[in-house]
Amino acid sequence: MTEKILILDFGSQYTQLIARAVREANVYCEIIPYHKPVVADNSLKGIILSGSPFSVNEENAPAVNIASFIETLPVLGVCYGAQLTAKEFGGRVDKSNKREYGRAKLLKQKDDVLLENVTDHSQVWMSHSDSITVLPEGFELLATTDSIPIAAFKKNGNSSKALYGLQFHPEVYHSTEGKKIIHNFLVNICGCSQNWTPASFVNETVEQLKQQIGDAHVIMALSGGVDSTVAATLISKAIGGRLHGIFVDNGVLRKNEFESVLATYNKLGLNVTGIDAKQRFYTELSGKTDPEAKRKIIGKLFIDVFQEEAAKVEGVKFLGQGTIYPDVIESVSVHGPSVTIKSHHNVGGLPEKMHLQLVEPLRYLFKDEVRKVGLELGIPEEMIFRHPFPGPGLAIRILGEITEEKVKLLQEADHIYTQQLKQYDLYTKVWQAGAILLPVKSVGVMGDERTYEYTVALRAVTSVDGMTADWAHLPYEFLANISNEIINNVRGINRVVYDISSKPPATIEWE
Ligand code: XMP
């Protein structure tokens, strides 16, 4: 059975970082809203209480019964979690004279397994406006910082499991030895064996999928992206040819993408049918210029094509999906203890209509973990480290009306751009890149001839999650070269510009 840590979320912006840090230590964990019941089976090894934008002194401040947890499990409170611990056991939490944000130096007061191998004076990151001013009776101070008297503490006594509190955030990058502290909690205090690895995940998931699916059939839409490919490969390992993948050419994929992605699926041994629906998409898109209208047409037609294909497969009971953890984590609203659930990435409400059950083998993985599992499964690196590509594809990178001719032009320019980024070793340094075909023609001169052709805009951004992005500062030498390559090789384009807008206020895509 996989060992597990539960992270009770009180609404901190850093809660997911705690989960990432725990998993980096090869220990599986899940985040649940603080008010959900904690089910303590044998796999559960410990509990971490997250930070929160609330003050423990506010009326209706979120709380949990820590005393009952430590009857059976070790607990670590982080920031708000530490303040809640202090308050519940009879200590004092007061408003700080100044808000404590940013760097501080950790000053160790006592040796303890929680701070084992942590350097005295190491940097920790603070983000709180309350401070613990008096520790409860029977608690012991482990560390202060240069600005606060109580930065780390533990509860003494043999009658219960360990209880620790940290006023700072060990999970953030700027707490330079924070990962060590989390590791110490997991290993020294909870006794975790750190055996949750991509290989163990694959083995366990394949077993679970066999159980869940039995001898039924699964259909799944594949996009060539990382998530759907990894999910399909796991399902295929469990049920082989009873997974029926469907990959649709909607006419707005990248150059050669349909063929090359199908070839990769083939190599991976996946049972995938490629459907060439290009002309149907071009017909429906003809004359449409509004970005949202284009998106709707592509979304709806995709569902139609998928359903037609799915209807040809007998005995289908399940729909496979590449849903990942950030899509499904229940987050605690900071405006009150209500709970919001983000909508799934499911294909336009397909399961409801088709009466299928979902199979989502990546439901508990973060994106970087999906990549590691993908590599473990032998999926080529080129597929694993592909840039994100929007569902409506080149349709939202051809501004205005879409024609087959324009798609071909943009495919060529985009292909050259991608190849050159790879050649210059820049592809993996940018988060997403693509070419945009503008609906304007301008004058140029080639040889003795005057030209009147389209302009292509190049976009490349750095980002963490696509929510905010900066334009990538690509070298001038690269930009000079790519401009020549595109204009000399793509007839119909005589001008190349580079987009130097950040998000916000611009967006990554132009439509
Ligand atoms: P924006 O343009 O909103 O893009 O800054 C952020 C990220 O989302 C992708 N994107 C889409 N993905 N369907 C998708 O599947 C869409 O309609 C869509 N629009 C934008 C975009 O490529 C970027 O990664």
Coordinates of C-alpha atoms and ligand atoms in Angstrom, one line a residue:
M1 CA 0.0 0.0 0.0
T2 CA 1.3 3.4 -0.9
E3 CA 2.3 5.5 2.1
K4 CA 0.5 8.8 2.3
I5 CA 0.7 12.2 3.8
L6 CA -2.4 14.4 4.0
I7 CA -2.1 18.1 3.6
L8 CA -5.1 20.0 5.2
D9 CA -5.6 23.1 3.1
F10 CA -6.6 26.4 4.9
G11 CA -6.5 28.4 1.7
S12 CA -2.8 29.4 1.4
Q13 CA -1.4 30.2 -2.0
Y14 CA 1.5 27.9 -1.2
T15 CA -0.4 24.7 -0.4
Q16 CA 0.4 23.1 -3.7
L17 CA 4.0 23.8 -3.1
I18 CA 3.9 21.8 0.1
A19 CA 2.5 18.9 -1.9
R20 CA 5.2 19.3 -4.6
A21 CA 7.9 19.3 -1.9
V22 CA 6.5 16.1 -0.3
R23 CA 6.3 14.3 -3.6
E24 CA 9.8 15.4 -4.6
A25 CA 10.9 13.4 -1.5
N26 CA 9.2 10.4 -3.1
V27 CA 6.4 10.4 -0.7
Y28 CA 2.8 10.4 -2.0
C29 CA 0.4 13.0 -0.6
E30 CA -3.0 14.5 -1.2
I31 CA -4.4 17.9 -0.5
I32 CA -7.9 18.1 1.1
P33 CA -9.9 21.1 2.4
Y34 CA -9.4 21.4 6.1
H35 CA -13.0 20.7 6.9
K36 CA -13.1 17.3 5.1
P37 CA -12.9 14.2 7.4
V38 CA -9.4 12.7 7.8
V39 CA -9.6 9.0 7.0
A40 CA -6.8 7.4 9.0
D41 CA -6.0 4.0 7.4
N42 CA -2.7 2.2 7.6
S43 CA -1.3 4.0 4.7
L44 CA -1.6 7.4 6.3
K45 CA 1.7 8.5 7.9
G46 CA 1.2 12.1 8.9
I47 CA -0.6 15.3 8.5
I48 CA 0.6 18.8 7.4
L49 CA -1.5 21.8 8.2
S50 CA -1.1 24.5 5.5
G51 CA -0.9 28.3 5.8
S52 CA -3.9 30.5 5.3
P53 CA -4.9 34.1 4.6
F54 CA -7.0 34.0 7.8
S55 CA -5.9 35.1 11.3
V56 CA -6.5 32.5 14.1
N57 CA -8.0 35.3 16.1
E58 CA -10.7 36.1 13.7
E59 CA -14.2 34.9 14.5
N60 CA -15.0 31.8 12.4
A61 CA -11.3 31.3 11.7
P62 CA -10.9 27.8 10.2
A63 CA -9.9 25.2 12.7
V64 CA -9.4 21.4 13.1
N65 CA -9.1 19.2 16.1
I66 CA -5.3 18.8 16.3
A67 CA -5.4 17.0 19.7
S68 CA -7.4 14.2 18.1
F69 CA -5.0 13.9 15.1
I70 CA -1.9 13.4 17.3
E71 CA -3.5 10.5 19.1
T72 CA -2.5 8.5 16.1
L73 CA -0.4 10.6 13.7
P74 CA 2.5 13.1 13.7
V75 CA 1.4 16.6 12.7
L76 CA 3.4 19.6 11.2
G77 CA 1.8 23.0 11.2
V78 CA 3.1 25.5 8.7
C79 CA 2.5 29.3 9.3
Y80 CA -1.2 29.5 10.0
G81 CA -1.0 25.7 10.8
A82 CA 1.6 26.5 13.5
Q83 CA -0.4 29.5 14.9
L84 CA -3.5 27.3 15.1
T85 CA -1.5 24.7 16.9
A86 CA -0.1 27.2 19.4
K87 CA -3.6 28.7 20.0
E88 CA -5.4 25.4 20.4
F89 CA -3.0 24.2 23.1
G90 CA -3.2 27.4 25.1
G91 CA -0.5 29.6 23.7
R92 CA -0.8 33.2 22.4
V93 CA -1.0 34.5 18.9
D94 CA -0.9 38.3 18.4
K95 CA -0.9 40.7 15.5
S96 CA 2.7 41.5 14.6
N97 CA 3.9 45.0 15.0
K98 CA 5.0 44.9 11.5
R99 CA 4.0 42.4 8.8
E100 CA 6.6 39.8 8.4
Y101 CA 7.3 39.2 4.7
G102 CA 10.4 38.0 3.0
R103 CA 13.7 36.7 4.1
A104 CA 14.8 35.9 7.7
K105 CA 17.7 34.0 9.2
L106 CA 16.8 30.8 11.1
L107 CA 18.6 30.7 14.5
K108 CA 18.5 27.2 16.0
Q109 CA 18.0 27.0 19.7
K110 CA 18.0 23.3 20.2
D111 CA 19.0 20.1 18.4
D112 CA 16.0 18.2 17.1
V113 CA 15.4 15.6 14.4
L114 CA 13.2 18.1 12.5
L115 CA 16.1 20.5 12.0
E116 CA 18.7 17.8 11.5
N117 CA 21.5 18.9 9.0
V118 CA 19.8 22.3 8.7
T119 CA 22.5 25.0 8.8
D120 CA 22.2 27.6 11.5
H121 CA 21.5 31.0 10.0
S122 CA 20.1 29.5 6.9
Q123 CA 17.5 31.7 5.0
V124 CA 13.8 31.1 5.6
W125 CA 10.8 32.8 4.0
M126 CA 8.2 34.6 6.1
S127 CA 4.7 35.6 5.0
H128 CA 2.4 36.4 7.9
S129 CA 0.9 39.2 9.8
D130 CA 0.3 37.4 13.2
S131 CA 3.0 36.0 15.4
I132 CA 3.1 33.4 18.1
T133 CA 4.1 35.3 21.2
V134 CA 3.7 32.7 23.9
L135 CA 4.1 28.9 23.5
P136 CA 1.7 26.6 25.2
E137 CA 2.8 24.8 28.3
G138 CA 4.9 21.7 27.6
F139 CA 6.0 23.0 24.2
E140 CA 9.6 23.6 23.4
L141 CA 11.3 26.3 21.3
L142 CA 13.5 24.9 18.5
A143 CA 14.4 28.0 16.6
T144 CA 13.9 31.8 16.4
T145 CA 14.7 34.2 13.6
D146 CA 16.4 37.5 13.6
S147 CA 13.0 39.1 13.7
I148 CA 10.6 36.8 15.6
P149 CA 11.0 35.0 18.9
I150 CA 9.2 31.8 17.9
A151 CA 10.0 30.3 14.5
A152 CA 10.0 26.5 15.1
F153 CA 8.6 24.5 18.0
K154 CA 7.5 21.1 19.2
K155 CA 5.2 19.6 21.7
N156 CA 6.8 17.5 24.4
G157 CA 5.4 14.3 25.9
N158 CA 5.2 10.6 25.2
S159 CA 1.5 10.2 25.4
S160 CA 0.9 11.3 21.8
K161 CA 2.6 11.4 18.4
A162 CA 4.9 14.3 17.5
L163 CA 3.5 17.8 16.9
Y164 CA 5.6 20.5 15.3
G165 CA 5.1 24.0 14.1
L166 CA 7.0 26.3 11.7
Q167 CA 6.2 30.0 11.5
F168 CA 8.0 30.3 8.1
H169 CA 7.3 28.5 4.8
P170 CA 9.7 25.6 4.3
E171 CA 8.0 24.8 1.0
V172 CA 9.0 27.9 -0.9
Y173 CA 12.1 28.2 -3.0
H174 CA 13.5 31.1 -0.9
S175 CA 13.6 28.9 2.2
T176 CA 17.0 27.6 1.1
E177 CA 17.0 24.5 3.4
G178 CA 13.2 24.1 3.6
K179 CA 13.2 20.9 1.6
K180 CA 15.5 19.4 4.2
I181 CA 13.1 20.2 7.0
I182 CA 10.2 18.7 5.1
H183 CA 12.4 15.6 4.4
N184 CA 13.2 15.4 8.1
F185 CA 9.5 15.5 9.0
L186 CA 8.6 12.8 6.5
V187 CA 11.5 10.4 7.2
N188 CA 12.6 11.1 10.8
I189 CA 9.2 11.8 12.3
C190 CA 6.6 10.1 10.1
G191 CA 8.9 7.1 9.2
C192 CA 8.1 7.3 5.5
S193 CA 10.1 5.0 3.3
Q194 CA 10.3 7.3 0.3
N195 CA 9.3 4.6 -2.2
W196 CA 6.8 6.5 -4.3
T197 CA 8.7 6.7 -7.6
P198 CA 7.6 6.9 -11.3
A199 CA 8.2 3.2 -11.6
S200 CA 6.1 2.3 -8.5
F201 CA 3.4 4.7 -9.7
V202 CA 3.3 2.9 -13.1
N203 CA 3.1 -0.6 -11.5
E204 CA 0.4 0.4 -9.0
T205 CA -1.6 2.4 -11.6
V206 CA -1.6 -0.4 -14.1
E207 CA -2.9 -2.8 -11.5
Q208 CA -5.6 -0.4 -10.4
L209 CA -6.7 0.2 -14.0
K210 CA -7.0 -3.6 -14.6
Q211 CA -9.3 -3.8 -11.6
Q212 CA -11.3 -0.8 -12.5
I213 CA -11.8 -1.6 -16.2
G214 CA -12.1 -5.4 -16.0
D215 CA -12.8 -6.8 -19.5
A216 CA -14.6 -3.7 -20.8
H217 CA -13.4 -1.3 -23.6
V218 CA -12.2 2.3 -23.2
I219 CA -12.4 5.0 -25.8
M220 CA -10.2 8.1 -25.6
A221 CA -9.5 11.2 -27.6
L222 CA -5.8 11.7 -28.1
S223 CA -4.2 15.1 -29.0
G224 CA -0.5 14.4 -29.3
G225 CA 0.0 16.3 -26.0
V226 CA 1.8 14.9 -23.0
D227 CA -1.1 14.3 -20.7
S228 CA -3.3 12.3 -23.1
T229 CA -0.3 10.3 -24.4
V230 CA 0.9 9.3 -21.0
A231 CA -2.6 8.5 -19.8
A232 CA -3.3 6.4 -22.9
T233 CA 0.0 4.5 -22.5
L234 CA -0.8 3.6 -18.9
I235 CA -4.3 2.4 -19.9
S236 CA -2.9 0.5 -22.8
K237 CA -0.4 -1.2 -20.5
A238 CA -3.4 -2.4 -18.5
I239 CA -5.8 -3.5 -21.2
G240 CA -3.9 -3.5 -24.5
G241 CA -6.1 -3.3 -27.6
R242 CA -9.2 -2.7 -25.6
L243 CA -8.2 0.9 -25.4
H244 CA -9.5 2.6 -28.6
G245 CA -7.7 5.9 -29.1
I246 CA -9.0 8.5 -31.6
F247 CA -6.8 11.2 -33.0
V248 CA -8.5 13.7 -35.2
D249 CA -6.8 15.8 -37.9
N250 CA -8.9 19.0 -37.6
G251 CA -6.9 20.7 -40.4
V252 CA -5.2 23.1 -38.0
L253 CA -2.5 21.0 -36.6
R254 CA 1.2 21.8 -37.1
K255 CA 3.0 20.7 -40.3
N256 CA 3.3 16.8 -40.5
E257 CA 1.9 16.6 -36.9
F258 CA -0.9 14.2 -37.8
E259 CA 1.5 11.7 -39.4
S260 CA 4.3 12.0 -36.9
V261 CA 2.1 11.7 -33.8
L262 CA 0.3 8.7 -35.3
A263 CA 3.7 7.1 -36.0
T264 CA 4.8 7.7 -32.4
Y265 CA 1.5 6.1 -31.1
N266 CA 2.2 3.2 -33.3
K267 CA 5.7 2.8 -31.9
L268 CA 4.3 2.9 -28.4
G269 CA 1.9 0.1 -29.4
L270 CA -1.2 2.1 -28.8
N271 CA -4.4 1.2 -30.6
V272 CA -5.2 4.5 -32.2
T273 CA -7.3 5.4 -35.2
G274 CA -6.4 8.6 -37.1
I275 CA -9.3 10.4 -38.6
D276 CA -8.7 12.8 -41.4
A277 CA -11.5 15.3 -41.0
K278 CA -9.7 18.3 -42.4
Q279 CA -12.2 19.2 -45.1
R280 CA -15.1 19.0 -42.7
F281 CA -13.4 21.5 -40.4
Y282 CA -12.4 23.8 -43.3
T283 CA -16.0 23.8 -44.6
E284 CA -17.5 24.7 -41.2
L285 CA -14.8 27.3 -40.6
S286 CA -15.2 29.0 -43.9
G287 CA -16.1 32.7 -43.7
K288 CA -15.8 32.7 -39.9
T289 CA -13.6 35.4 -38.4
D290 CA -14.7 35.8 -34.7
P291 CA -12.2 33.9 -32.4
E292 CA -14.9 32.6 -30.1
A293 CA -17.0 31.4 -33.0
K294 CA -14.0 29.5 -34.4
R295 CA -13.3 27.9 -31.1
K296 CA -17.0 26.8 -30.8
I297 CA -17.1 25.4 -34.3
I298 CA -13.9 23.4 -33.7
G299 CA -15.0 22.1 -30.3
K300 CA -18.5 21.0 -31.5
L301 CA -17.2 19.4 -34.7
F302 CA -14.6 17.6 -32.8
I303 CA -17.2 16.0 -30.5
D304 CA -19.3 15.0 -33.5
V305 CA -16.4 13.3 -35.2
F306 CA -15.4 11.6 -31.9
Q307 CA -18.9 10.3 -31.3
E308 CA -19.2 8.9 -34.8
E309 CA -16.0 7.0 -34.4
A310 CA -16.8 5.9 -30.8
A311 CA -20.1 4.5 -32.0
K312 CA -18.2 2.0 -34.2
V313 CA -16.6 0.4 -31.1
E314 CA -18.6 -2.2 -29.2
G315 CA -18.6 -2.9 -25.5
V316 CA -17.4 0.6 -24.5
K317 CA -18.0 1.4 -20.9
F318 CA -15.3 3.9 -20.1
L319 CA -13.9 7.2 -21.4
G320 CA -10.2 7.7 -20.8
Q321 CA -9.0 11.2 -20.0
G322 CA -5.6 12.9 -19.3
T323 CA -7.0 15.0 -16.4
I324 CA -4.2 16.1 -14.0
Y325 CA -4.1 17.1 -10.3
P326 CA -4.2 20.9 -10.7
D327 CA -7.5 20.5 -12.6
V328 CA -9.2 18.7 -9.8
I329 CA -7.8 19.9 -6.5
E330 CA -10.6 21.2 -4.4
S331 CA -9.4 24.6 -3.3
V332 CA -10.5 26.5 -0.1
S333 CA -11.9 29.8 -1.0
V334 CA -10.2 32.7 0.8
H335 CA -13.5 34.6 0.9
G336 CA -15.1 32.1 3.3
P337 CA -15.0 28.4 4.1
S338 CA -16.9 27.4 1.0
V339 CA -15.4 25.0 -1.5
T340 CA -15.0 25.5 -5.2
I341 CA -14.1 22.7 -7.6
K342 CA -12.5 23.6 -10.8
S343 CA -14.1 22.2 -13.9
H344 CA -12.5 19.2 -15.6
H345 CA -10.8 19.2 -18.9
N346 CA -13.4 16.8 -20.2
V347 CA -14.2 16.8 -23.8
G348 CA -17.2 19.1 -24.0
G349 CA -19.4 17.1 -21.6
L350 CA -19.0 13.8 -23.5
P351 CA -19.3 11.4 -20.5
E352 CA -22.7 12.7 -19.5
K353 CA -24.1 12.4 -23.0
M354 CA -22.5 9.0 -23.7
H355 CA -23.2 7.5 -20.3
L356 CA -19.6 6.5 -19.8
Q357 CA -17.5 6.2 -16.7
L358 CA -14.3 8.1 -16.5
V359 CA -10.8 6.6 -16.4
E360 CA -8.3 9.2 -15.3
P361 CA -5.0 7.6 -14.4
L362 CA -3.2 11.0 -14.0
R363 CA -5.8 12.5 -11.7
Y364 CA -3.3 12.8 -8.8
L365 CA -0.2 13.9 -10.7
F366 CA 1.3 17.3 -11.2
K367 CA 2.6 18.2 -14.7
D368 CA 6.3 17.5 -14.0
E369 CA 5.3 14.1 -12.5
V370 CA 3.3 13.3 -15.6
R371 CA 6.5 14.0 -17.6
K372 CA 8.6 11.7 -15.3
V373 CA 6.0 8.9 -15.7
G374 CA 6.1 9.4 -19.4
L375 CA 9.8 9.0 -19.6
E376 CA 9.5 5.9 -17.4
L377 CA 7.1 4.5 -19.9
G378 CA 9.5 5.0 -22.7
I379 CA 7.6 7.8 -24.5
P380 CA 10.1 9.8 -26.6
E381 CA 11.5 13.0 -25.1
E382 CA 10.3 15.0 -28.0
M383 CA 6.7 14.2 -27.1
I384 CA 7.3 14.7 -23.4
F385 CA 8.8 18.1 -23.6
R386 CA 6.6 19.5 -26.4
H387 CA 5.4 23.1 -25.9
P388 CA 1.7 23.4 -25.0
F389 CA -0.5 23.7 -28.1
P390 CA -4.0 25.0 -27.9
G391 CA -7.0 22.7 -28.8
P392 CA -8.2 25.0 -31.6
G393 CA -4.6 24.9 -33.0
L394 CA -3.5 27.2 -35.8
A395 CA -7.1 28.4 -36.2
I396 CA -6.5 30.9 -33.4
R397 CA -3.1 31.8 -34.9
I398 CA -4.6 32.7 -38.3
L399 CA -6.2 36.1 -37.5
G400 CA -9.5 36.5 -39.3
E401 CA -10.8 34.0 -41.8
I402 CA -9.2 30.5 -42.2
T403 CA -8.5 29.0 -45.6
E404 CA -6.5 25.9 -46.5
E405 CA -4.0 28.1 -48.3
K406 CA -3.4 30.2 -45.2
V407 CA -3.0 27.1 -43.0
K408 CA -0.3 25.8 -45.4
L409 CA 1.6 29.1 -45.2
L410 CA 1.5 29.2 -41.5
Q411 CA 2.4 25.6 -41.1
E412 CA 5.5 26.2 -43.2
A413 CA 6.6 29.3 -41.2
D414 CA 5.8 27.6 -37.9
H415 CA 7.8 24.5 -38.9
I416 CA 10.8 26.6 -39.7
Y417 CA 10.5 28.5 -36.5
T418 CA 10.3 25.4 -34.4
Q419 CA 13.2 23.7 -36.2
Q420 CA 15.4 26.7 -35.7
L421 CA 14.5 27.0 -32.0
K422 CA 15.7 23.4 -31.6
Q423 CA 18.8 24.0 -33.7
Y424 CA 19.8 27.0 -31.6
D425 CA 19.1 25.1 -28.4
L426 CA 16.3 27.5 -27.5
Y427 CA 13.3 25.3 -27.7
T428 CA 13.4 24.0 -24.1
K429 CA 14.4 27.4 -22.8
V430 CA 11.0 29.0 -23.8
W431 CA 7.7 27.8 -22.4
Q432 CA 5.7 28.2 -25.6
A433 CA 6.4 29.5 -29.1
G434 CA 4.5 29.8 -32.3
A435 CA 4.0 31.8 -35.4
I436 CA 0.9 33.9 -36.1
L437 CA -0.3 34.8 -39.6
L438 CA -1.6 38.4 -39.7
P439 CA -4.4 39.3 -42.1
V440 CA -2.5 42.2 -43.6
K441 CA -0.3 42.3 -46.7
S442 CA 2.6 44.7 -47.1
V443 CA 5.0 45.7 -49.8
G444 CA 8.4 44.1 -50.1
V445 CA 11.1 43.6 -52.8
M446 CA 12.7 40.4 -53.8
G447 CA 15.3 40.5 -56.6
D448 CA 13.9 43.0 -59.1
E449 CA 10.4 42.2 -58.1
R450 CA 8.0 44.0 -55.9
T451 CA 6.1 41.7 -53.6
Y452 CA 2.8 42.2 -51.8
E453 CA 2.5 39.5 -49.3
Y454 CA 1.5 38.5 -45.7
T455 CA 3.3 39.2 -42.4
V456 CA 4.1 36.6 -39.9
A457 CA 4.5 37.5 -36.2
L458 CA 6.6 35.2 -34.0
R459 CA 5.7 34.7 -30.4
A460 CA 7.9 33.1 -27.7
V461 CA 7.3 33.3 -24.0
T462 CA 8.8 32.3 -20.7
S463 CA 6.3 31.2 -18.1
V464 CA 5.6 28.8 -15.3
D465 CA 2.0 28.0 -15.9
G466 CA 0.8 30.2 -18.7
M467 CA -1.2 32.4 -16.3
T468 CA 1.5 35.1 -16.6
A469 CA 4.2 35.2 -19.2
D470 CA 7.1 37.4 -20.3
W471 CA 8.3 37.6 -23.9
A472 CA 11.4 35.6 -24.4
H473 CA 14.5 37.6 -25.0
L474 CA 15.7 35.6 -28.0
P475 CA 19.1 36.5 -29.3
Y476 CA 19.2 39.1 -32.2
E477 CA 21.4 36.7 -34.2
F478 CA 18.6 34.1 -33.9
L479 CA 15.9 36.6 -34.9
A480 CA 17.9 37.8 -37.9
N481 CA 18.4 34.3 -39.1
I482 CA 14.8 33.1 -38.6
S483 CA 13.5 36.2 -40.5
N484 CA 15.7 35.2 -43.5
E485 CA 14.8 31.6 -43.3
I486 CA 11.0 32.2 -43.3
I487 CA 11.0 34.9 -46.0
N488 CA 13.3 33.0 -48.3
N489 CA 11.5 29.7 -47.9
V490 CA 7.8 30.5 -47.6
R491 CA 6.4 32.1 -50.7
G492 CA 3.6 34.4 -49.6
I493 CA 5.3 35.8 -46.6
N494 CA 7.6 38.9 -47.0
R495 CA 7.8 40.3 -43.5
V496 CA 8.5 38.8 -40.1
V497 CA 8.0 40.7 -36.8
Y498 CA 8.6 39.6 -33.2
D499 CA 6.0 40.1 -30.4
I500 CA 7.5 41.9 -27.4
S501 CA 4.3 41.9 -25.3
S502 CA 4.0 40.4 -21.8
K503 CA 0.9 38.7 -20.3
P504 CA -0.7 40.7 -18.8
P505 CA -1.7 43.0 -20.5
A506 CA -1.4 40.9 -23.7
T507 CA -2.3 37.2 -23.9
I508 CA 0.0 34.5 -25.2
E509 CA -2.3 33.7 -28.2
W510 CA -3.4 36.5 -30.5
E511 CA -7.0 35.4 -30.6
Ligands
XMP1 P1 -3.6 32.9 -23.4 O1 -3.7 33.3 -24.9 O2 -5.0 32.9 -22.8 O3 -3.1 31.4 -23.4 O4 -2.6 33.8 -22.7 C1 -2.7 30.7 -22.2 C2 -2.5 29.3 -22.6 O5 -3.7 28.7 -23.0 C3 -3.6 28.2 -24.3 N1 -4.9 28.4 -25.0 C4 -5.8 27.5 -25.3 N2 -5.8 26.1 -25.1 N3 -7.9 25.9 -26.1 C5 -6.8 25.4 -25.5 O6 -6.8 24.1 -25.4 C6 -8.0 27.3 -26.3 O7 -9.0 27.8 -26.8 C7 -6.9 28.1 -25.8 N4 -6.7 29.4 -25.9 C8 -5.4 29.6 -25.3 C9 -2.5 28.9 -24.9 O8 -1.9 28.2 -26.0 C10 -1.5 29.1 -23.8 O9 -0.7 27.9 -23.6

